[in-house]
Coordinates of C-alpha atoms and ligand atoms in Angstrom, one line a residue:
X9 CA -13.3 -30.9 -9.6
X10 CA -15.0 -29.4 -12.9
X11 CA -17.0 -26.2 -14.0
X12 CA -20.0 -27.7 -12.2
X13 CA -18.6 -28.3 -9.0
X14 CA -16.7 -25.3 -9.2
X15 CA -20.1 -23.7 -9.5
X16 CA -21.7 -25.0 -6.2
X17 CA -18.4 -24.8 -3.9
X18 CA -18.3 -21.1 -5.4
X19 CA -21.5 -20.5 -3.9
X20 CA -21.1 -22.7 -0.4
X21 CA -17.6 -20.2 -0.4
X22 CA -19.8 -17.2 -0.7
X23 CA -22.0 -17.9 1.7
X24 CA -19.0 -19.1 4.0
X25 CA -17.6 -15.4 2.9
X26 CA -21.0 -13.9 4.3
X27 CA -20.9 -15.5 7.7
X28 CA -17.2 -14.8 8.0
X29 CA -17.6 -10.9 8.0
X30 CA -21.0 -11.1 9.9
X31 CA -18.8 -13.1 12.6
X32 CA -15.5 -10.9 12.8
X33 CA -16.1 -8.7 16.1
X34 CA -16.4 -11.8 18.2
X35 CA -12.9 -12.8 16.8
X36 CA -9.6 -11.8 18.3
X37 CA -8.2 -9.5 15.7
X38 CA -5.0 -10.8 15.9
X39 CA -4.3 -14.9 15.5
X40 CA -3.8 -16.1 18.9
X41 CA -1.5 -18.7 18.2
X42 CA 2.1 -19.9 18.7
X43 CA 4.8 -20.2 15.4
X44 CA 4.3 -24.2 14.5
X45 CA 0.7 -24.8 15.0
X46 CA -0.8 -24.3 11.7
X47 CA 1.9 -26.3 10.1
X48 CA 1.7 -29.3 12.6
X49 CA -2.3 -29.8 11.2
X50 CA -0.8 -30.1 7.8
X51 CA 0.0 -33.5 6.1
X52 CA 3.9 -33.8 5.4
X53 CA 3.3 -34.8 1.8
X54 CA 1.0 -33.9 -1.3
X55 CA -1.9 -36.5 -1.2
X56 CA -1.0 -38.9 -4.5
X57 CA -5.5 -39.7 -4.8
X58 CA -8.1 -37.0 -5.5
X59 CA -9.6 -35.7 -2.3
X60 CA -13.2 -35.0 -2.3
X61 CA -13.7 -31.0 -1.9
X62 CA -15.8 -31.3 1.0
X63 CA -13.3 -32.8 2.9
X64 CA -11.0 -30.0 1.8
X65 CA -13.8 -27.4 2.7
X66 CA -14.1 -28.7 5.8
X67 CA -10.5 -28.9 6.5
X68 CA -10.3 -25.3 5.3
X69 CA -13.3 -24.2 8.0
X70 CA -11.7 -25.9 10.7
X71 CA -7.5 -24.5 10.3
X72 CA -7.9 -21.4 8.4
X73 CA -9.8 -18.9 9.7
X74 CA -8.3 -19.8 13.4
X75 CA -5.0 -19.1 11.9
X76 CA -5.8 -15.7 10.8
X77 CA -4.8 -12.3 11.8
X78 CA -8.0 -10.8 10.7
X79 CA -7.9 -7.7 8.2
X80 CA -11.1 -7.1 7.7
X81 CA -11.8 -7.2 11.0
X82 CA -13.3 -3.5 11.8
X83 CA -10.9 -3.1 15.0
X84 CA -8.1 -4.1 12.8
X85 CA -6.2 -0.5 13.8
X86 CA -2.0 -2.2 13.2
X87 CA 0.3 -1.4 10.1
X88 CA -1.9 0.5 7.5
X89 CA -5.6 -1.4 6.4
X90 CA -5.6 -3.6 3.4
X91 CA -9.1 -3.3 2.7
X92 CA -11.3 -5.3 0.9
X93 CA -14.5 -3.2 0.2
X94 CA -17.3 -6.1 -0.9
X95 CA -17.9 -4.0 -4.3
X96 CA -14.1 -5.1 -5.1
X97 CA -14.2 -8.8 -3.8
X98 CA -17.2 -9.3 -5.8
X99 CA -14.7 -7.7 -8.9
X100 CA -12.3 -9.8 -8.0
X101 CA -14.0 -13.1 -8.4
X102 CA -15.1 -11.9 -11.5
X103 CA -11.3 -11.4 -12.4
X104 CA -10.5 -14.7 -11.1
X105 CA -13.4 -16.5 -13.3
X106 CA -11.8 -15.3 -16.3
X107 CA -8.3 -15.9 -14.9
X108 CA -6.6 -13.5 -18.0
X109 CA -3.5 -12.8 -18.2
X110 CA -3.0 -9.2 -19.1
X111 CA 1.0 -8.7 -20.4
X112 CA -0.3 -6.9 -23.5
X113 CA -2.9 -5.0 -24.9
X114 CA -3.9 -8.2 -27.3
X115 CA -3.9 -10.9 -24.4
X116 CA -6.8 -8.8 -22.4
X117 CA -7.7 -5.4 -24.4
X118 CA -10.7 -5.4 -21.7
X119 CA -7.9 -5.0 -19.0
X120 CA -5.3 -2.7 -20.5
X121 CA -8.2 -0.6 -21.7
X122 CA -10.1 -0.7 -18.5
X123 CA -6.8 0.2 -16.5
X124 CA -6.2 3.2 -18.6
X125 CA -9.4 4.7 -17.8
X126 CA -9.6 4.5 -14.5
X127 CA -5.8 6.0 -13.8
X128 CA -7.7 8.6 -15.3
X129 CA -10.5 8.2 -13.2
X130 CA -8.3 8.2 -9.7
X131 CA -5.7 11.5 -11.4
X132 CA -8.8 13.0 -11.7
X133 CA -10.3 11.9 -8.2
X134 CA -7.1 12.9 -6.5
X135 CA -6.8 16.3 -7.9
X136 CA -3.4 16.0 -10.5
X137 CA -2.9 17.4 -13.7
X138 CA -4.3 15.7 -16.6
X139 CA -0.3 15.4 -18.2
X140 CA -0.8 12.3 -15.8
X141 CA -1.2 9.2 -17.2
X142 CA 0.2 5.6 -15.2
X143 CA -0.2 1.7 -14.2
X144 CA -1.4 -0.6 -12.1
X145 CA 1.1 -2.7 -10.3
X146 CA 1.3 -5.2 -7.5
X147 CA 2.7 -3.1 -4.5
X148 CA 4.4 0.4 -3.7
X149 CA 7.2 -1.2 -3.3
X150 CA 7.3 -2.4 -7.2
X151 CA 6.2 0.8 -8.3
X152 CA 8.8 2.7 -6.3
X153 CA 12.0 0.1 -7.5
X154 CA 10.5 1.1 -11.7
X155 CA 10.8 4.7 -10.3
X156 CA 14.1 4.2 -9.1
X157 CA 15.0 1.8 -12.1
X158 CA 14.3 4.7 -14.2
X159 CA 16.3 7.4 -12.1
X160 CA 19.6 5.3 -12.2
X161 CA 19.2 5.1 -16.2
X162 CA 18.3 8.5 -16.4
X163 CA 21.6 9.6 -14.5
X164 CA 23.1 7.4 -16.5
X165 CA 21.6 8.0 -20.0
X166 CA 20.9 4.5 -20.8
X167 CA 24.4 2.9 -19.8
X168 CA 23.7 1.1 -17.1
X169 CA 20.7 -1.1 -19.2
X170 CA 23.1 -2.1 -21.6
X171 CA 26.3 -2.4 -20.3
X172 CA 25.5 -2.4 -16.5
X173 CA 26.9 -1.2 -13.6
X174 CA 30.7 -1.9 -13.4
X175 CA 33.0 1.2 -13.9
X176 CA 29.7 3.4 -13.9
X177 CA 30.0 6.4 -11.4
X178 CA 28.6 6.1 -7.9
X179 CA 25.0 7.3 -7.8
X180 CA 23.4 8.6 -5.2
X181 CA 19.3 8.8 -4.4
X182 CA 17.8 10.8 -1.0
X183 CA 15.2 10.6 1.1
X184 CA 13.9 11.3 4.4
X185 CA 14.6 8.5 7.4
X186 CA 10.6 8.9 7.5
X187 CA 10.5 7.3 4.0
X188 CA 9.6 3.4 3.9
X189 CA 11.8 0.5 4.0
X190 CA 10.8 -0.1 0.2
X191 CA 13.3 2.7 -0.8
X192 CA 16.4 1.3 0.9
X193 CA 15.1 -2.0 -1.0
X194 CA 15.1 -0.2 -4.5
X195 CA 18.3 1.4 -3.6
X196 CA 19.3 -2.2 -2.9
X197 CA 17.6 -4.0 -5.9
X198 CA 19.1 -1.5 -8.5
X199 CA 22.5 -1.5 -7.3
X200 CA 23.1 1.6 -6.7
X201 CA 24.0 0.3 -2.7
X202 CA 21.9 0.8 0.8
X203 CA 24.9 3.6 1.3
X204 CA 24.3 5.3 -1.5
X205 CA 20.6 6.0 -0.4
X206 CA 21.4 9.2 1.4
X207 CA 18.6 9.8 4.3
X208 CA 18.4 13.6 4.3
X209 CA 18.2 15.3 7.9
X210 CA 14.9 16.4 9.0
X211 CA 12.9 19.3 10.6
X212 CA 10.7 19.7 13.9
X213 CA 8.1 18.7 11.2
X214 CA 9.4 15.1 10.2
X215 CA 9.6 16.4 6.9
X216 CA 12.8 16.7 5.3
X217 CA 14.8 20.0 5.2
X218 CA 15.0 21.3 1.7
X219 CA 18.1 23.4 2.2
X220 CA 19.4 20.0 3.4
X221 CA 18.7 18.5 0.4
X222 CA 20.5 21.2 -1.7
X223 CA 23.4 21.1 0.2
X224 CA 23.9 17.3 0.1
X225 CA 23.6 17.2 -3.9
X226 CA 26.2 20.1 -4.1
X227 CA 28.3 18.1 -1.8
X228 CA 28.3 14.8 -3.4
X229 CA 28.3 16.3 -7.1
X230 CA 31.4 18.2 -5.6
X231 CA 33.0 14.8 -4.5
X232 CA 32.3 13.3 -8.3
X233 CA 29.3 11.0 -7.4
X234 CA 26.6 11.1 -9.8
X235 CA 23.1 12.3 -8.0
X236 CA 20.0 10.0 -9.7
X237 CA 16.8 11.3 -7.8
X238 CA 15.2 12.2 -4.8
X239 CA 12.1 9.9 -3.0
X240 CA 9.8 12.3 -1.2
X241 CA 7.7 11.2 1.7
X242 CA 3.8 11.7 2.0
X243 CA 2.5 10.2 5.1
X244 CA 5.5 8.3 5.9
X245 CA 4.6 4.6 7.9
X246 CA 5.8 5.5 11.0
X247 CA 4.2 8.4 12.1
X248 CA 2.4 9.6 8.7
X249 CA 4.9 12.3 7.8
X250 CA 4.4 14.8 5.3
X251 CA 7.8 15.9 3.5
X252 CA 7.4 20.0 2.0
X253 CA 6.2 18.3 -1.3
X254 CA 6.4 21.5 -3.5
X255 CA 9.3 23.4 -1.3
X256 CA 11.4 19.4 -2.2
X257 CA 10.6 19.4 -5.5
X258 CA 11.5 22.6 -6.3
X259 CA 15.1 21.9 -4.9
X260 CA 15.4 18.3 -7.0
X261 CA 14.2 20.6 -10.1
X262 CA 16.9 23.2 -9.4
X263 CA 19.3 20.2 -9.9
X264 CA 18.3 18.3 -12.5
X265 CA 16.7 15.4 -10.9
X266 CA 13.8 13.6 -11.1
X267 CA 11.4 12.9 -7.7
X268 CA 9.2 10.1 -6.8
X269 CA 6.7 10.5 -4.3
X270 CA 5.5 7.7 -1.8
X271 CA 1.8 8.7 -0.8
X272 CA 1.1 4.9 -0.5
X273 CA -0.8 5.1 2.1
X274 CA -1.8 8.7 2.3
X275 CA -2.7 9.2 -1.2
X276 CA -6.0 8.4 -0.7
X277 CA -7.1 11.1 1.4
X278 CA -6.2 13.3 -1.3
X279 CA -10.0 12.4 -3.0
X280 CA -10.9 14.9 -0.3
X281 CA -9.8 18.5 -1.4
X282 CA -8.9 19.5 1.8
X283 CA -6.3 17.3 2.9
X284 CA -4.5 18.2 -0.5
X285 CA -2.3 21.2 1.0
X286 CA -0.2 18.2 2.7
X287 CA 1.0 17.3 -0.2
X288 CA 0.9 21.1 -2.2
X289 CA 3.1 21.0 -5.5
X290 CA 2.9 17.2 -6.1
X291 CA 2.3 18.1 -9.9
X292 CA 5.5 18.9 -10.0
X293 CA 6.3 14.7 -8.9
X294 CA 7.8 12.6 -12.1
X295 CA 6.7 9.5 -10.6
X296 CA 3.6 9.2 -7.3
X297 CA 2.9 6.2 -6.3
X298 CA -0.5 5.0 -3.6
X299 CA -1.8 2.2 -2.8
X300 CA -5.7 2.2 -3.5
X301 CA -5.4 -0.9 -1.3
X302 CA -4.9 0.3 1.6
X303 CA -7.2 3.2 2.4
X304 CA -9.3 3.3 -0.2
X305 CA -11.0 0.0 -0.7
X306 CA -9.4 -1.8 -3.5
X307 CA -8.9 -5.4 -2.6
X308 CA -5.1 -6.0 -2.2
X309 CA -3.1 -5.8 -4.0
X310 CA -3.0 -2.9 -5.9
X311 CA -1.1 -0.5 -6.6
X312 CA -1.2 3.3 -8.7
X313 CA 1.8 4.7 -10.0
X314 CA 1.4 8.3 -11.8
X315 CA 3.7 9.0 -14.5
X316 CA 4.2 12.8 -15.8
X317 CA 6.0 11.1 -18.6
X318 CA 6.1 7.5 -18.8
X319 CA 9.0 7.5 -22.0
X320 CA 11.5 6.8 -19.5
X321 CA 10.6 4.3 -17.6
X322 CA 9.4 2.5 -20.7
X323 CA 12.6 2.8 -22.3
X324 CA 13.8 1.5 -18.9
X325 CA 11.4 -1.6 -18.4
X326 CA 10.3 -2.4 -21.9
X327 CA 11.5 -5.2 -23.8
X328 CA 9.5 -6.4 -27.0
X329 CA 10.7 -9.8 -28.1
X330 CA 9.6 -11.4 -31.3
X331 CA 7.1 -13.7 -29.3
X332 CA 5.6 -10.8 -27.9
X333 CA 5.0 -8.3 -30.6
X334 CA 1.1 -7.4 -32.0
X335 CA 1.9 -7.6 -35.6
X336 CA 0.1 -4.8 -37.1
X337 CA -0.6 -2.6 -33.6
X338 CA 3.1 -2.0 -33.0
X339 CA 2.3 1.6 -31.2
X340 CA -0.4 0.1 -28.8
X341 CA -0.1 0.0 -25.2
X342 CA 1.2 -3.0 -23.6
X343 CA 1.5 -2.4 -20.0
X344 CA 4.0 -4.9 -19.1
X345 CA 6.7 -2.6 -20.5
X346 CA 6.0 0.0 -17.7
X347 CA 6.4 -2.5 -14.7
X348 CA 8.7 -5.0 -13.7
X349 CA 7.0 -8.3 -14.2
X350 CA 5.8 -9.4 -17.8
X351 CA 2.7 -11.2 -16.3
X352 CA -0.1 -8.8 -14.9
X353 CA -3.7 -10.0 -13.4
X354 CA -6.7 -7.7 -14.2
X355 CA -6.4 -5.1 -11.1
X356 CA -8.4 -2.3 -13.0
X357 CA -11.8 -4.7 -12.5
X358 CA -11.9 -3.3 -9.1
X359 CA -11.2 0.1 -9.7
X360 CA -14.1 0.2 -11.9
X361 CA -16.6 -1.9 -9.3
X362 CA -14.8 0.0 -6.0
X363 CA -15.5 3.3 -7.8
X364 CA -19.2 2.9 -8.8
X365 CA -20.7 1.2 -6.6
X366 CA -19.8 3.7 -3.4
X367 CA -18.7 6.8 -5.3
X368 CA -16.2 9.5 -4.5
X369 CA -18.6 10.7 -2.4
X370 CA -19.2 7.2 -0.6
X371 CA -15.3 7.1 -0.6
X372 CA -14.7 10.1 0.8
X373 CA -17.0 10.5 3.6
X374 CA -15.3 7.9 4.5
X375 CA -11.7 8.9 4.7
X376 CA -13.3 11.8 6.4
X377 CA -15.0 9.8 9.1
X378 CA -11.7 7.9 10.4
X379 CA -9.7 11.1 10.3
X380 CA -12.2 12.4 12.7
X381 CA -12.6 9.3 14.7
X382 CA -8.8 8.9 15.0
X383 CA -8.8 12.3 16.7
X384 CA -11.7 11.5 19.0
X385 CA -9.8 8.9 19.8
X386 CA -6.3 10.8 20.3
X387 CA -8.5 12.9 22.6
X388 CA -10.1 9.7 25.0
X389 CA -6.3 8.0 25.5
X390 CA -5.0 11.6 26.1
X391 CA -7.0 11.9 29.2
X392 CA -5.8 8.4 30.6
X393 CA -3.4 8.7 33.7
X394 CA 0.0 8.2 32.4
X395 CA -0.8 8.1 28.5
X396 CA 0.7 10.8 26.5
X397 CA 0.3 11.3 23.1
X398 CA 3.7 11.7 21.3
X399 CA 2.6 11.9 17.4
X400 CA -0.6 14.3 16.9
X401 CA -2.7 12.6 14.4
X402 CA -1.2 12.8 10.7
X403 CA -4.7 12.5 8.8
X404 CA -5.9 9.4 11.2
X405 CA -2.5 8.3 12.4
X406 CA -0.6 9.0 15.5
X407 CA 1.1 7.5 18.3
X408 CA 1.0 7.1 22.0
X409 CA 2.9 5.8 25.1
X410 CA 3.0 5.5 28.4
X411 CA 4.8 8.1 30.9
X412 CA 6.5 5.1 32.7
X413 CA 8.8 4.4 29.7
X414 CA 9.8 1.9 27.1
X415 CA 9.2 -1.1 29.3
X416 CA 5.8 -0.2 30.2
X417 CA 4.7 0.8 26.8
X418 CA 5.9 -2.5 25.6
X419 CA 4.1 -4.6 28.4
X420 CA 1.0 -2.7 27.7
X421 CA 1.4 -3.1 24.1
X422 CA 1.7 -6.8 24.7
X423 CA -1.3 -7.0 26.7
X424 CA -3.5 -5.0 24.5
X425 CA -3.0 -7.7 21.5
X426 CA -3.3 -10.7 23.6
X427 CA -6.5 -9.4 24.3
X428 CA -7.6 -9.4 20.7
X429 CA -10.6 -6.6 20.8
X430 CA -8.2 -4.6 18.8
X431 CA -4.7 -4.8 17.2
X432 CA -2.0 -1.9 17.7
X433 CA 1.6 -2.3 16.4
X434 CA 4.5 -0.7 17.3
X435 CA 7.6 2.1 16.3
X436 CA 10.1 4.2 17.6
X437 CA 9.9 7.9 17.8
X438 CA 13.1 9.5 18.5
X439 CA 14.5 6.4 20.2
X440 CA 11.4 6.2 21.9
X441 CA 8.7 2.9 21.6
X442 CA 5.3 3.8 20.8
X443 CA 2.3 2.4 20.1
X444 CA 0.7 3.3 16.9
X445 CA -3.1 3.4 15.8
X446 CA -4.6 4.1 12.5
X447 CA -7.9 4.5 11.2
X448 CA -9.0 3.0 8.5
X449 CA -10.8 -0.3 7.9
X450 CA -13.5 0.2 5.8
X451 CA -16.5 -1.4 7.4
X452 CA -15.3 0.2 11.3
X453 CA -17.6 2.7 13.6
X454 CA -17.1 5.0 15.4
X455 CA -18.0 2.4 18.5
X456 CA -15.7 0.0 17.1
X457 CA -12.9 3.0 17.4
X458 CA -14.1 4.2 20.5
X459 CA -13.0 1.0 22.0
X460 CA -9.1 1.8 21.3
X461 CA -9.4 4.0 24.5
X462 CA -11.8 1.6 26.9
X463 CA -9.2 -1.3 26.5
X464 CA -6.7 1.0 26.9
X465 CA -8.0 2.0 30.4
X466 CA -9.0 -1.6 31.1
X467 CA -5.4 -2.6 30.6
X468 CA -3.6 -0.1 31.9
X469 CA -0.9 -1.1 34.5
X470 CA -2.8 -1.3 37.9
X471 CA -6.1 -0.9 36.2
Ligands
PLP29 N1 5.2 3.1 1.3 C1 4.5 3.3 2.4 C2 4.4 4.7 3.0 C3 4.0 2.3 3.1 O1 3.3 2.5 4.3 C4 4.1 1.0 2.6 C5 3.5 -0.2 3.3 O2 2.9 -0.1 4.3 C6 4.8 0.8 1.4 C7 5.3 1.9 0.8 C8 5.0 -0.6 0.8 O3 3.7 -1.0 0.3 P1 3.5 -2.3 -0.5 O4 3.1 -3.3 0.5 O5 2.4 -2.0 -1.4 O6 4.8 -2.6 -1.2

């Protein structure tokens, strides 16, 4: 395959692209199929002779798309959307046509450039301080490990970078339980130990209890372990829940530490001003991470991380080898010393398309629409005998189950994703199984919501 062919498969794979969206409400939302079956149509072994693409295409066509849980789908309501708006595909093929590789400023000025204007851009979009500046990386979960990276050589001043960990005190980092899985991970990944991550208590509220907080620095500092920073919650993945942002902060301040924030999800609301009192006195945050490719339309993956200061986590990250160095443009930024890989693809392309081409505006009324219709929602499975909801919506999360108990709830949950007009996944709430919905794919309706609570009551037990 050359440049020529590569030019007419590009356009049979658009307009296979085009039919596939056009087609995704008459496909179950979630791949019907057993472990195994996608793997037994495969050959064993790497074919040694050329195959001709449209045997591949074809191939493609007829294993793929069956073998898909679908995320664009617009009753795809599980987890937390990774959407694709088309305005950001199209960006992305763009990306991919030049197929750069942005490690430094000189291997893609275009790219570094690009992503420095639009963190401006989205700090701008989401309300924060101008002192602001930040990256681009692949997931939260990368940008929250640099975050912690940099709060275990902060504690440290440095030692742990260049003579590591042994014989170094025991640190210590806190969060709520509400927080994601990617901070025990970091807590894991940088050594400082899963038991080490201490998960603060929490209110009536979900959100963590600042006095708590206070109290379990003062405790540990008094026991000789070495406190390294505190990862706030904003619209945790369970339930969406909010930690007291500013009320948090002020306590980390109080002690010396630094706080990352984990809006990865939520973040995106905040282009609308008045879902921002959730997270009131985030400018206080060293380090916020979202994800605009979850809510806000970014194809995945990307990923935002704020920095009030990005000197530490620089001196953290950054190495400049010989073979890397811009003779001549030695104070230029290169962003591969503020993340963890050296390699980077061009994520700010779709920024730029994403943002123009609907707007905040277009964004926005959006973000505004699913919070609404995620209450509408709430209120139509509310109504169904023996559903209760147990989380209120959290912008448009929240949770429900049935009366009859765990077993019931799990049945029903079962039941409601074999049927594949919409996907729901589950969590526990105070021991409890739930089932959670969110709203947030970013070509759904309000009909396609509204049919959360019909196959609800079509699948009810006795229904
Ligand atoms: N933080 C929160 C609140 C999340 O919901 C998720 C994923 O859903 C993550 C972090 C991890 O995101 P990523 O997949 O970008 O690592």
């Amino acid at each position: 395959m050359d440049h020529d062919d590569l030019r007419h498969w590009s356009r049979r794979a658009a307009d296979w692209a085009h039919a596939y969206h056009a087609g995704l409400r008459d496909r179950p939302v979630r791949a019907p199929l057993n472990p195994g079956t996608i793997a037994a149509q495969l050959p064993v072994c790497a074919p040694e002779a050329p195959e001709p693409m449209d045997a591949i295409f074809a191939d493609f066509e007829r294993i793929v798309p069956a073998g898909m849980t679908h995320w664009q789908h617009p009753r795809f309501f599980a987890y937390f959307p990774a959407n694709a708006a088309p305005a950001s595909m199209l960006a992305e093929q763009l990306a991919n046509a030049i197929a750069a590789q942005g490690m430094l400023w000189q291997t893609s000025p275009a790219a570094t450039e690009m992503e420095q204007v639009m963190i401006g851009w989205l700090r701008d979009a989401l309300g924060l301080p101008g002192q602001f500046t930040g990256t681009i990386h692949d997931s939260a979960t990368t940008a929250t490990l640099s975050a912690v990276l940099t709060m275990r050589e902060r504690a440290l001043d440095w030692a742990g970078v260049r003579d590591g960990l042994s014989g170094q005190p025991r640190l210590r980092l806190y969060a709520s339980a509400e927080t994601h899985s990617s901070v025990d991970k970091a807590a894991r990944i940088a050594g400082i130990g899963q038991d080490n991550l201490v998960k603060v208590e929490t209110g009536a509220d979900n959100a963590l209890v600042p006095q708590a907080l206070a109290a379990a620095i003062t405790a540990d500092r008094a026991a000789g372990m070495l406190p390294a920073g505190v990862i706030l919650c904003a619209g945790g993945t369970s339930i969406g829940a909010f930690d007291r942002i500013g009320d948090s902060i002020a306590v980390a301040k109080a002690a010396g530490l630094p706080v990352h924030v984990d809006a990865a999800w939520a973040g995106s609301a905040m282009i609308c001003p008045e879902f921002r009192f959730l997270w009131q006195g985030v400018e206080g945050a060293d380090s916020i991470v979202f994800n605009p490719h979850k809510w806000l339309g970014a194809q995945f993956d990307c990923a935002v991380q704020f920095l009030a200061d990005p000197g530490p986590q620089i001196r953290t990250l950054g190495l400049r080898p010989s073979y890397l160095a811009t003779p001549g443009a030695e104070e230029i930024t290169n962003f591969n010393e503020w993340t963890v890989p050296l390699g980077r693809r061009f994520r700010a392309l779709k920024l730029w398309f994403l943002l123009r081409a609907y707007g905040l505006e277009g964004l926005r009324s959006r973000i505004r629409n699913h919070v609404a219709w995620a209450a509408a929602a709430a209120d139509a499975l509310a109504v169904l005998p023996g559903v209760e909801i147990v989380t209120p919506p959290a912008l448009s999360l929240f949770t429900f189950a049935l009366t009859a108990g765990d077993a019931a709830t799990e049945a029903l949950l079962a039941r409601i994703n074999d049927d594949g007009r919409i996907y729901l996944t589950p969590t526990r709430v105070r021991g409890r199984s739930v089932i959670r919905v969110q709203v947030g794919q970013f070509d759904c309706t309000a009909e396609d919501v509204a049919v959360i609570a019909r196959v609800v009551a079509d699948l009810l037990p006795g229904a």
